[in-house]
């Protein structure tokens, strides 16, 4: 008689035991499957959250410690009203980031964007600006903020969707003497793509933009996601519609000197804030960047605050899952051991008719597996019912434990500012709750885990069989 | 030619306490042997050695002239020996027919009916059979297998006198009609009377009792 036939006969004829074992395995599988699906959901929610938060760090000149920082006195200035003499200094680093550095950083895996800007406040000839809501120094009237970038596509204002390129193209690495302005500014000045703007090089003598003429061609127009709200204070040069993007080369020319040949600060955006430490380490290991000159500042607090409740939930679920698996294995092993002890006469008969011990244990394994396959199958339905409820309950709990933190996160996330540019923030995904459902992958995992548990339990319980020496058979049977 | 042979077999569970001392003898097919002896004299021990469940401390057990350890005890147990115990001979989740199938895939009904089981009994739950009926199924299983030797340890120990007599008759028939070598360990003189050869263990020695 084959091992399968024997196992089948046992399972079908010993109905009481079969039903009991089925119930135990069903409960066990339901717990495991529920745990697995909640785990998956919480992992997915974490990933989702991380990716939507992203991560950011800044790399900038270490003004206080860098040996390359130079401080030069500029000619003294006499305040016309007070008559006081104020001496100002020009402070700069002789080591700066080059476009090559930016390209290298962008090549580090996990880095989404790396952007850098030179900024200047300068006037363009005949350009009519949108007036701000607060007045500025007379000197700065007619000035606007000009950002010199390697490419606009990577600039934070564009990557966050705060600005959108409405017409034309982005400024890219090889462009020179090009500009992107707002559509509003273009309309106000009746400018269109292909037209030129004119400004002048900075003159150290005159302390103003009075040097030779520099012409830039407009290659793109942007529209802002929103302009400043009514009642919000903003200077003319900070007003988003007055913003002008130019290429790095042009920016350097505006600047006039040889001093600012690159960038003194970089802004790096990464895909997954969990990777922060690794990405920073890899960036620091890049050749061609002299780290004596720069320092890194990581702001991962947003992520850490937002991820904390979910990470706690995740840890809880994993711990629970391990406990469930271990307890299941122990319970199953105990029950099977008890049952195997009652099967000692059967073992004696099998051994006496020449059935090997391995075949006897194999039969026990098949018996449990036959029942397990059915119980695991049914657990798909039971866990689907339970998983949704438990999952949402757990999530609610973990979110409720730190409600203030959670609000903080949202407000922090919504108010990240660069100058007066309010960056557009996407809503965090956890606000929509976790979707828990039992997937096929969980089902496959259950079968693997279940198989392991059953094998462990059957092996443990088979010690009775393994220990039985043939010479004990006769005495055990009377 | 003797089927099973004991050659100068000694056995001790503990050193210095010999259960069997220098035992020799031959058992042939077609005959029924009874082994008598007081409790604790070593009857079960002897059966274990004959069945290849254990090995002698000294001496050897031969099957058809070959030491049973040559081809291995497992081979000996599987191919040459059928064991019949005092009780628990049957697998309780199998019918009598299926119990016979454990050793041989054949039409089990005729042999079970030949040993006195009714038509409806051969597919009944074995726990719902009487002790005598259960022993019949065990003997049927032994007969169905190809093993030439049947070793029975007090097979009638749990049965009433009438049933014991019937079972003894069947065992005798197994030797005479089916040509098996039947070795029955017993306390019962009635069983011994039916045997062709009666062996007695006394103080570690095996002696043939004259009839
Ligand atoms: N596993 C063992 N370990 C130690 N001594 C044992 C063991 N099994 C049996 N003995 C001893 O060996 C001797 C022979 O035992 P055995 O079971 O062969 O006797 P027996 O003739 O079958 O007795 P009974 O008629 O009561 O069944 C006894 O003294 C017994 O105590
Ligand atoms: Mg005995």
XYZ file of C-alpha atoms and ligand atoms in Angstrom:
721
model
C 0.000 0.000 0.000
C 1.433 3.357 -0.967
C 2.361 6.037 1.518
C -0.249 8.381 -0.007
C -3.005 5.787 0.278
C -2.121 5.228 3.936
C -2.095 8.953 4.657
C -5.362 9.412 2.793
C -7.021 6.584 4.740
C -5.871 8.079 8.038
C -7.157 11.546 7.198
C -10.506 10.354 5.900
C -11.199 7.726 8.564
C -9.942 9.552 11.656
C -12.413 12.368 11.116
C -12.321 13.766 14.629
C -8.593 14.334 14.511
C -8.796 15.623 10.976
C -11.417 18.217 11.861
C -9.500 19.302 14.951
C -6.254 19.610 13.018
C -8.079 21.427 10.242
C -9.441 23.938 12.741
C -6.020 24.486 14.314
C -4.321 24.924 10.954
C -7.080 27.239 9.770
C -6.720 29.502 12.790
C -2.961 29.398 12.466
C -3.042 30.177 8.752
C -5.578 32.960 9.262
C -3.288 34.627 11.782
C -0.228 34.216 9.611
C -1.973 35.381 6.459
C -3.573 38.332 8.229
C -0.198 39.269 9.659
C 1.477 38.947 6.288
C -1.079 41.095 4.536
C -0.996 43.815 7.180
C 2.779 43.726 7.008
C 2.695 44.122 3.261
C 0.217 46.967 3.513
C 2.239 48.796 6.101
C 5.442 48.324 4.083
C 3.678 49.656 1.031
C 2.319 52.596 2.986
C 5.787 53.344 4.316
C 7.322 53.214 0.884
C 4.548 55.352 -0.483
C 5.021 57.868 2.273
C 8.774 57.913 1.880
C 8.598 58.413 -1.831
C 6.063 61.163 -1.633
C 8.021 62.927 1.082
C 11.317 62.363 -0.651
C 14.457 63.440 1.091
C 16.593 66.508 0.830
C 19.992 67.604 1.868
C 22.064 70.685 1.247
C 25.732 70.849 0.548
C 27.308 74.259 0.964
C 30.497 76.102 1.637
C 31.602 75.724 5.210
C 31.895 79.440 5.859
C 33.295 79.086 9.346
C 35.810 76.253 8.871
C 36.819 76.116 5.237
C 40.440 77.121 4.578
C 39.379 78.396 1.185
C 37.157 81.174 2.471
C 38.531 84.584 1.621
C 37.372 87.810 3.208
C 38.284 90.945 1.313
C 37.425 94.472 2.361
C 35.528 96.424 -0.218
C 35.875 100.160 -0.419
C 34.320 101.973 2.464
C 30.911 103.384 2.029
C 29.601 106.508 3.601
C 25.969 106.536 4.519
C 24.507 109.703 3.100
C 21.964 110.244 5.860
C 23.906 109.386 8.976
C 27.344 110.195 7.633
C 28.752 107.077 9.158
C 31.355 105.060 7.377
C 30.655 101.379 7.103
C 33.258 99.036 5.815
C 31.865 95.995 4.079
C 33.614 92.792 3.197
C 33.440 90.497 0.282
C 33.445 86.914 1.476
C 33.788 84.034 -0.939
C 35.209 80.577 -1.245
C 37.916 79.913 -3.771
C 36.628 76.358 -4.045
C 33.115 76.099 -5.435
C 30.919 73.468 -6.986
C 31.292 73.101 -10.707
C 28.675 71.846 -13.158
C 30.829 68.662 -13.314
C 30.324 68.163 -9.572
C 26.581 68.443 -10.072
C 26.646 65.881 -12.869
C 28.639 63.509 -10.634
C 26.189 63.886 -7.748
C 23.250 63.303 -10.075
C 24.936 60.026 -11.008
C 24.795 58.670 -7.455
C 22.048 56.077 -7.213
C 19.056 57.287 -5.279
C 19.611 60.930 -6.186
C 16.581 62.349 -7.915
C 17.640 65.923 -8.522
C 20.644 68.014 -7.753
C 20.153 71.708 -8.266
C 22.239 74.745 -7.641
C 21.760 78.416 -8.205
C 23.729 81.558 -8.383
C 21.507 84.465 -7.614
C 21.843 88.094 -8.442
C 19.557 91.035 -8.006
C 19.829 93.116 -11.110
C 17.813 95.349 -13.442
C 17.026 94.622 -17.079
C 16.845 97.509 -19.486
C 13.289 98.684 -19.948
C 11.703 95.682 -18.282
C 8.496 96.578 -16.500
C 8.085 94.502 -13.341
C 5.031 93.586 -11.293
C 5.162 95.755 -8.215
C 5.559 94.075 -4.832
C 3.438 94.783 -1.795
C 6.203 96.307 0.278
C 8.612 98.965 -0.725
C 12.304 98.327 -0.987
C 15.439 100.395 -0.859
C 15.345 102.923 -3.691
C 18.523 101.322 -4.982
C 16.683 98.065 -5.715
C 13.747 99.481 -7.619
C 13.658 97.908 -11.026
C 15.771 95.023 -9.777
C 14.590 91.460 -9.928
C 16.009 88.154 -8.805
C 17.973 86.362 -11.482
C 18.775 82.723 -10.895
C 21.728 81.228 -12.743
C 21.337 77.485 -13.128
C 22.853 74.613 -15.072
C 19.397 73.551 -16.097
C 15.949 74.641 -15.084
C 14.405 71.202 -15.315
C 16.196 70.158 -12.127
C 15.482 73.367 -10.276
C 13.380 72.864 -7.200
C 10.775 75.375 -8.311
C 10.109 73.244 -11.364
C 10.574 69.772 -9.788
C 7.990 70.540 -7.121
C 5.531 71.844 -9.664
C 5.617 75.309 -8.140
C 6.487 76.540 -11.607
C 5.529 74.923 -14.858
C 7.138 75.501 -18.203
C 4.213 76.725 -20.294
C 5.956 77.490 -23.525
C 9.349 76.992 -25.143
C 12.058 74.831 -23.603
C 14.117 74.462 -20.452
C 17.596 75.866 -20.015
C 20.061 72.999 -20.276
C 23.755 72.530 -19.475
C 25.161 73.751 -22.776
C 23.058 76.878 -23.172
C 24.584 80.329 -23.036
C 22.834 83.699 -23.018
C 19.356 82.326 -22.633
C 16.557 83.110 -20.181
C 13.206 81.864 -19.003
C 10.711 84.371 -17.636
C 7.113 84.196 -16.541
C 4.314 84.322 -19.040
C 2.793 87.227 -17.141
C 6.011 89.233 -17.369
C 6.257 88.435 -21.066
C 2.719 89.668 -21.675
C 3.267 92.776 -19.568
C 6.278 93.650 -21.702
C 4.931 92.248 -24.954
C 7.772 89.816 -25.180
C 7.686 86.401 -26.782
C 10.012 83.467 -27.173
C 13.019 84.418 -29.258
C 13.042 88.036 -28.028
C 16.006 89.438 -26.147
C 16.459 91.004 -22.728
C 19.336 93.312 -22.048
C 21.245 93.842 -18.794
C 24.723 94.965 -17.816
C 27.776 93.477 -16.168
C 28.456 94.430 -12.544
C 31.033 97.105 -12.120
C 33.085 97.073 -8.965
C 34.036 100.682 -9.584
C 30.468 101.925 -9.755
C 29.126 99.332 -7.341
C 26.281 98.725 -9.768
C 25.280 96.999 -12.980
C 26.742 99.594 -15.272
C 29.263 97.465 -17.195
C 29.102 96.215 -20.768
C 25.794 95.113 -22.204
C 24.793 91.439 -21.989
C 21.934 90.153 -24.118
C 19.963 87.033 -23.320
C 17.388 85.349 -25.500
C 14.081 84.219 -24.025
C 13.697 80.488 -24.728
C 10.873 79.592 -22.384
C 7.954 80.968 -20.404
C 6.751 79.616 -17.089
C 3.513 79.888 -15.187
C 3.457 79.774 -11.411
C 1.174 77.306 -9.618
C 0.025 80.205 -7.455
C 1.039 83.761 -6.842
C 1.359 85.176 -3.368
C -1.883 85.449 -1.509
C -3.728 88.672 -0.971
C -2.270 90.483 2.001
C 0.984 88.583 1.865
C 4.035 90.763 1.870
C 6.488 90.427 -0.964
C 9.103 92.684 -2.463
C 9.174 93.442 -6.133
C 12.323 91.425 -6.745
C 10.951 88.445 -4.830
C 7.660 88.396 -6.682
C 7.426 85.098 -8.503
C 6.215 86.620 -11.797
C 9.342 88.797 -11.917
C 11.705 85.833 -11.602
C 14.272 85.362 -14.382
C 16.207 82.151 -14.958
C 19.442 82.335 -16.914
C 22.230 79.885 -17.709
C 25.294 79.698 -15.463
C 27.592 81.338 -18.015
C 25.349 84.383 -18.269
C 25.004 84.563 -14.510
C 28.790 84.614 -14.167
C 28.990 87.426 -16.710
C 26.403 89.481 -14.834
C 28.437 88.955 -11.701
C 31.436 90.451 -13.388
C 34.275 89.118 -11.283
C 36.223 85.942 -11.596
C 35.282 85.044 -8.042
C 32.003 83.238 -8.554
C 32.862 80.643 -11.118
C 30.538 77.992 -9.667
C 28.038 77.425 -6.879
C 28.512 77.782 -3.185
C 25.511 75.611 -2.353
C 23.790 72.544 -3.773
C 20.348 71.249 -3.095
C 19.993 67.482 -3.467
C 16.647 65.666 -3.610
C 16.619 61.888 -3.135
C 13.979 59.293 -3.933
C 13.814 57.518 -0.615
C 14.572 59.364 2.625
C 15.445 56.021 4.190
C 18.500 55.973 1.924
C 19.689 59.319 3.242
C 22.762 58.066 5.104
C 23.963 55.946 2.199
C 23.419 58.626 -0.428
C 25.185 61.246 1.686
C 28.080 58.840 2.254
C 28.342 58.120 -1.464
C 28.243 61.800 -2.325
C 30.983 62.445 0.215
C 33.075 59.728 -1.399
C 32.870 61.289 -4.860
C 36.223 62.295 -6.346
C 36.727 65.883 -7.437
C 34.992 67.514 -4.476
C 37.260 68.976 -1.829
C 35.373 68.335 1.385
C 37.515 70.708 3.361
C 35.524 73.415 1.648
C 32.004 72.111 2.125
C 29.621 70.839 4.697
C 26.425 68.789 4.442
C 23.202 69.540 6.193
C 20.574 66.833 6.227
C 16.990 67.605 6.996
C 15.240 64.307 7.391
C 13.009 65.324 10.238
C 9.882 65.502 8.143
C 10.372 61.927 7.086
C 11.299 60.728 10.524
C 8.246 62.302 12.110
C 5.857 61.095 9.459
C 7.317 57.616 9.273
C 7.525 56.991 13.005
C 3.947 55.796 13.605
C 4.089 53.590 10.535
C 7.464 52.172 11.490
C 6.076 51.376 14.931
C 3.118 49.637 13.344
C 5.438 47.728 11.073
C 7.628 46.579 13.938
C 4.555 45.528 15.867
C 3.228 43.519 12.952
C 6.570 41.807 12.343
C 6.951 40.939 16.018
C 3.406 39.656 16.097
C 4.017 37.584 13.009
C 7.122 35.988 14.484
C 5.249 35.239 17.705
C 2.358 33.723 15.745
C 4.698 31.525 13.732
C 6.667 30.331 16.744
C 3.558 29.711 18.843
C 1.885 27.880 15.956
C 4.902 25.650 15.491
C 5.024 24.874 19.205
C 1.314 24.142 19.500
C 1.320 21.992 16.401
C 4.428 20.136 17.538
C 2.881 19.442 20.940
C -0.378 18.162 19.507
C 1.340 15.989 16.930
C 3.731 14.615 19.562
C 0.780 13.625 21.739
C -0.948 12.006 18.796
C 2.171 10.185 17.650
C 2.587 8.685 21.096
C -0.890 7.174 20.774
C 0.144 5.666 17.444
C 2.923 3.530 18.916
C 1.165 0.222 18.082
C 0.611 1.362 14.540
C 4.323 2.144 14.304
C 5.107 -1.358 15.621
C 2.908 -2.988 12.988
C 4.348 -0.849 10.195
C 7.900 -1.615 11.220
C 7.068 -5.322 11.512
C 5.688 -5.452 7.967
C 8.852 -3.780 6.698
C 7.745 -0.165 6.299
C 10.737 2.080 6.963
C 10.755 4.740 9.641
C 11.267 7.405 6.996
C 8.125 6.185 5.224
C 6.169 6.314 8.485
C 7.268 9.880 9.183
C 6.633 10.708 5.540
C 3.078 9.445 5.946
C 2.541 11.691 8.989
C 3.857 14.640 7.032
C 1.550 13.923 4.109
C -1.421 13.587 6.467
C -0.806 17.034 7.939
C -0.068 18.549 4.542
C -3.282 17.156 3.066
C -5.245 18.934 5.770
C -3.011 22.010 5.642
C -3.545 22.563 1.929
C -7.279 22.765 2.500
C -7.029 24.817 5.691
C -4.611 27.288 4.094
C -6.900 27.589 1.111
C -9.888 28.422 3.268
C -7.803 30.874 5.301
C -7.734 33.119 2.231
C -11.347 33.982 2.887
C -11.191 34.159 6.657
C -8.125 36.415 6.628
C -9.520 38.657 3.940
C -12.448 39.308 6.213
C -10.316 39.890 9.279
C -7.332 41.634 7.689
C -9.246 44.682 6.542
C -10.749 45.294 9.967
C -7.643 44.619 12.029
C -5.453 46.537 9.600
C -7.514 49.684 9.667
C -7.919 49.406 13.400
C -4.166 49.092 13.932
C -3.492 51.997 11.633
C -6.052 54.189 13.331
C -4.465 53.364 16.653
C -0.956 54.077 15.496
C -2.071 57.336 13.957
C -4.080 58.360 16.991
C -1.172 57.850 19.351
C 0.668 60.778 17.840
C -1.946 63.086 16.386
C -0.002 66.282 17.073
C 3.092 64.968 15.419
C 1.039 64.110 12.453
C -0.345 67.606 12.125
C 3.126 68.976 12.543
C 4.313 66.909 9.685
C 1.653 68.198 7.403
C 2.262 71.784 8.362
C 6.020 71.399 8.111
C 5.669 69.745 4.781
C 3.377 72.459 3.516
C 5.553 75.366 4.453
C 9.009 74.520 3.194
C 10.244 77.768 1.833
C 13.023 79.042 -0.262
C 12.993 82.766 -0.004
C 9.422 83.723 -0.507
C 8.710 80.898 -2.919
C 6.125 78.671 -1.387
C 6.825 75.252 -2.780
C 3.829 73.205 -3.760
C 3.352 70.152 -1.527
C 1.510 66.986 -2.396
C -0.750 65.507 0.283
C 0.743 62.654 2.297
C -0.593 59.234 1.317
C -1.256 58.021 4.880
C -4.052 60.518 5.135
C -6.069 58.184 2.942
C -5.535 55.159 5.223
C -3.893 51.803 4.559
C -5.517 49.374 2.164
C -5.145 45.865 3.563
C -5.956 42.956 1.327
C -4.630 39.430 1.058
C -2.605 39.098 -2.092
C -1.401 36.082 -4.016
C 2.141 36.827 -2.856
C 0.951 36.607 0.769
C -0.745 33.355 -0.110
C 2.479 31.938 -1.499
C 4.337 33.141 1.593
C 1.730 31.463 3.791
C 2.285 28.147 2.033
C 6.043 28.475 2.483
C 5.797 29.460 6.142
C 3.085 26.863 6.741
C 5.202 24.188 5.116
C 8.122 25.136 7.351
C 5.931 25.071 10.463
C 4.451 21.693 9.525
C 7.868 20.212 8.775
C 9.278 21.477 12.066
C 6.259 20.201 14.004
C 6.173 16.789 12.318
C 9.934 16.358 12.740
C 9.669 17.193 16.423
C 6.769 14.829 16.917
C 8.568 12.061 15.047
C 11.148 11.683 17.771
C 8.853 8.975 19.180
C 9.156 7.059 15.933
C 12.872 7.628 15.556
C 13.580 6.470 19.105
C 11.736 3.177 18.781
C 14.284 0.386 18.408
C 13.168 -2.752 16.572
C 13.914 -4.915 19.607
C 11.349 -2.885 21.584
C 8.578 -3.710 19.158
C 7.635 -7.065 20.653
C 7.531 -5.781 24.218
C 5.501 -2.680 23.178
C 2.858 -4.824 21.532
C 1.768 -6.892 24.491
C 16.827 -28.040 4.859
C 16.210 -25.950 7.940
C 14.858 -22.458 7.277
C 15.886 -20.720 10.495
C 18.873 -21.853 12.492
C 20.348 -20.748 15.796
C 24.075 -21.358 16.170
C 25.535 -21.137 19.675
C 23.423 -18.079 20.423
C 23.946 -16.267 23.708
C 22.176 -13.089 24.711
C 22.400 -10.738 27.651
C 20.605 -7.386 28.134
C 23.130 -6.567 30.839
C 26.655 -7.886 31.186
C 26.926 -11.067 33.243
C 23.155 -11.629 33.230
C 22.735 -14.009 30.325
C 19.118 -14.534 29.220
C 20.120 -17.130 26.643
C 23.244 -19.269 26.875
C 24.742 -21.081 23.926
C 21.396 -21.928 22.318
C 21.350 -23.958 19.109
C 18.520 -25.379 17.049
C 16.844 -25.495 13.659
C 13.331 -24.546 12.548
C 11.845 -25.877 9.322
C 9.022 -24.778 7.021
C 5.802 -26.752 7.138
C 6.039 -27.196 10.878
C 4.571 -25.478 13.884
C 6.825 -24.902 16.851
C 5.707 -23.979 20.362
C 8.098 -22.259 22.734
C 7.306 -22.713 26.385
C 8.941 -21.371 29.475
C 8.240 -19.495 32.666
C 7.749 -15.767 32.636
C 11.005 -13.918 32.169
C 12.789 -16.977 30.847
C 13.642 -15.310 27.517
C 10.929 -16.422 25.072
C 10.291 -12.985 23.659
C 14.037 -12.392 23.536
C 14.497 -15.527 21.466
C 11.725 -14.457 19.093
C 13.395 -11.038 18.668
C 16.624 -12.721 17.655
C 14.861 -15.048 15.197
C 12.983 -12.091 13.714
C 16.101 -9.961 13.258
C 14.813 -7.340 15.689
C 18.004 -7.710 17.699
C 21.384 -9.403 17.326
C 22.834 -12.078 19.607
C 25.623 -11.153 21.981
C 27.398 -14.275 20.741
C 26.684 -16.790 17.994
C 24.551 -16.257 14.915
C 21.105 -16.672 13.372
C 20.985 -18.184 9.883
C 18.240 -18.106 7.262
C 18.567 -20.756 4.566
C 22.142 -21.274 5.709
C 23.106 -17.589 5.480
C 23.800 -15.338 8.471
C 20.881 -12.876 8.571
C 23.252 -9.955 9.140
C 24.874 -10.575 5.729
C 21.958 -9.107 3.781
C 20.931 -6.984 6.713
C 18.364 -7.326 9.460
C 15.922 -5.067 7.669
C 15.976 -7.299 4.627
C 15.435 -10.318 6.861
C 12.497 -8.678 8.616
C 10.883 -7.539 5.412
C 11.366 -10.624 3.274
C 11.426 -13.585 5.614
C 9.397 -12.784 8.707
C 5.790 -12.101 9.640
C 5.182 -11.084 13.246
C 1.964 -11.717 15.121
C 1.562 -10.013 18.476
C -0.698 -10.693 21.410
C -2.773 -7.636 20.482
C -2.769 -4.419 18.419
C -1.908 -6.337 15.287
C -4.148 -4.244 13.073
C -4.085 -0.683 11.824
C -7.284 0.744 13.234
C -8.054 3.092 10.354
C -7.931 0.322 7.806
C -10.442 -2.422 7.055
C -9.348 -6.068 7.340
C -8.876 -6.123 3.582
C -6.655 -3.043 3.709
C -4.670 -4.540 6.599
C -3.893 -7.535 4.408
C -2.867 -5.153 1.632
C -0.094 -3.854 3.886
C 1.991 -6.877 2.949
C 0.539 -8.003 -0.356
C -1.560 -6.489 -3.110
C -3.998 -9.304 -3.791
C -7.660 -10.173 -3.542
C -7.810 -10.421 0.235
C -11.420 -11.545 0.551
C -10.965 -15.289 -0.161
C -8.172 -15.697 2.369
C -10.067 -13.731 5.044
C -13.192 -15.815 4.405
C -11.095 -18.967 4.458
C -9.932 -17.975 7.973
C -13.543 -17.633 9.058
C -14.504 -13.983 8.596
C -17.964 -13.140 7.305
C -18.526 -11.153 4.122
C -19.569 -7.981 5.989
C -16.739 -8.280 8.482
C -13.939 -8.014 5.963
C -14.696 -4.369 5.204
C -15.726 -3.399 8.708
C -13.816 -1.091 11.033
C -11.285 -3.435 12.661
C -12.048 -2.015 16.114
C -15.537 -3.493 15.728
C -14.104 -6.988 15.360
C -13.658 -9.405 18.260
C -10.184 -10.301 19.530
C -10.325 -13.651 17.757
C -11.434 -12.048 14.510
C -8.600 -9.537 14.767
C -6.051 -12.334 15.206
C -7.511 -14.069 12.136
C -6.910 -10.928 10.105
C -3.333 -10.773 11.425
C -2.734 -14.383 10.413
C -4.363 -13.748 7.031
C -1.918 -10.882 6.531
C 1.001 -13.157 7.420
C -0.275 -15.835 5.026
C -0.754 -13.330 2.239
C 2.834 -12.153 2.469
C 5.701 -14.022 0.850
C 7.568 -14.374 4.142
C 8.065 -18.089 4.942
C 8.323 -17.625 8.716
C 5.540 -16.604 11.109
C 6.728 -15.577 14.587
C 3.859 -15.232 17.072
C 4.316 -13.977 20.628
C 1.456 -15.329 22.725
C -1.115 -14.852 19.947
C -3.852 -16.399 22.036
C -2.929 -14.687 25.287
C -5.970 -12.390 25.185
C -8.497 -14.933 23.939
C -10.912 -17.269 25.657
C -10.220 -20.989 25.499
C -12.519 -21.788 22.563
C -11.272 -18.944 20.426
C -7.658 -19.741 21.377
C -8.247 -23.241 20.111
C -9.581 -21.949 16.793
C -6.636 -19.605 16.328
C -4.178 -22.358 17.198
C -5.830 -24.540 14.577
C -5.423 -21.800 11.999
C -1.752 -21.391 12.901
C -1.287 -25.119 12.546
C -3.012 -24.998 9.181
C -0.663 -22.172 8.206
C 2.246 -24.528 8.717
C 0.740 -27.680 7.301
C -1.383 -26.386 4.434
C 0.360 -23.114 3.559
C 3.869 -24.447 4.259
C 4.961 -21.708 6.626
C 7.439 -22.130 9.420
C 5.293 -21.166 12.427
C 6.885 -20.337 15.779
C 4.435 -19.708 18.627
C 5.509 -18.455 22.036
C 2.898 -19.519 24.566
C 2.117 -20.205 28.173
C -0.662 -22.522 27.242
C -0.304 -26.292 27.292
C -3.296 -26.547 24.953
C -1.468 -24.579 22.300
C 1.695 -26.607 22.849
C -0.277 -29.818 22.316
C -1.104 -28.757 18.759
C 2.536 -28.026 17.887
C 4.705 -30.407 15.898
C 7.705 -29.550 18.051
C 7.675 -28.152 21.589
C 10.730 -26.222 22.746
C 11.301 -25.160 26.318
C 13.569 -22.459 27.697
C 14.967 -23.188 31.124
C 17.738 -21.210 32.743
C 18.976 -19.899 29.415
C 18.970 -23.235 27.625
C 16.638 -24.399 24.883
C 15.478 -27.978 25.054
C 13.120 -29.980 22.912
C 10.394 -31.538 24.992
C 9.548 -35.148 24.178
C 5.889 -35.842 23.557
N 14.974 -4.247 27.443
C 15.417 -5.039 28.458
N 16.423 -4.604 29.237
C 16.890 -5.370 30.256
N 16.391 -6.563 30.552
C 15.385 -7.048 29.807
C 14.828 -6.313 28.731
N 13.838 -7.033 28.171
C 13.751 -8.160 28.881
N 14.688 -8.183 29.857
C 14.911 -9.275 30.787
O 15.294 -10.427 30.078
C 14.659 -11.538 30.581
C 13.888 -12.236 29.476
O 12.834 -11.443 29.096
P 11.756 -11.871 28.013
O 10.868 -10.761 27.754
O 12.460 -12.522 26.890
O 10.981 -13.021 28.826
P 9.708 -13.851 28.399
O 10.072 -15.241 28.479
O 9.184 -13.347 27.123
O 8.701 -13.501 29.565
P 7.094 -13.391 29.528
O 6.592 -14.757 29.475
O 6.751 -12.705 30.782
O 6.771 -12.576 28.327
C 13.782 -11.089 31.734
O 14.473 -11.352 32.951
C 13.634 -9.620 31.502
O 13.563 -8.952 32.752
Mg 7.356 -12.385 26.448
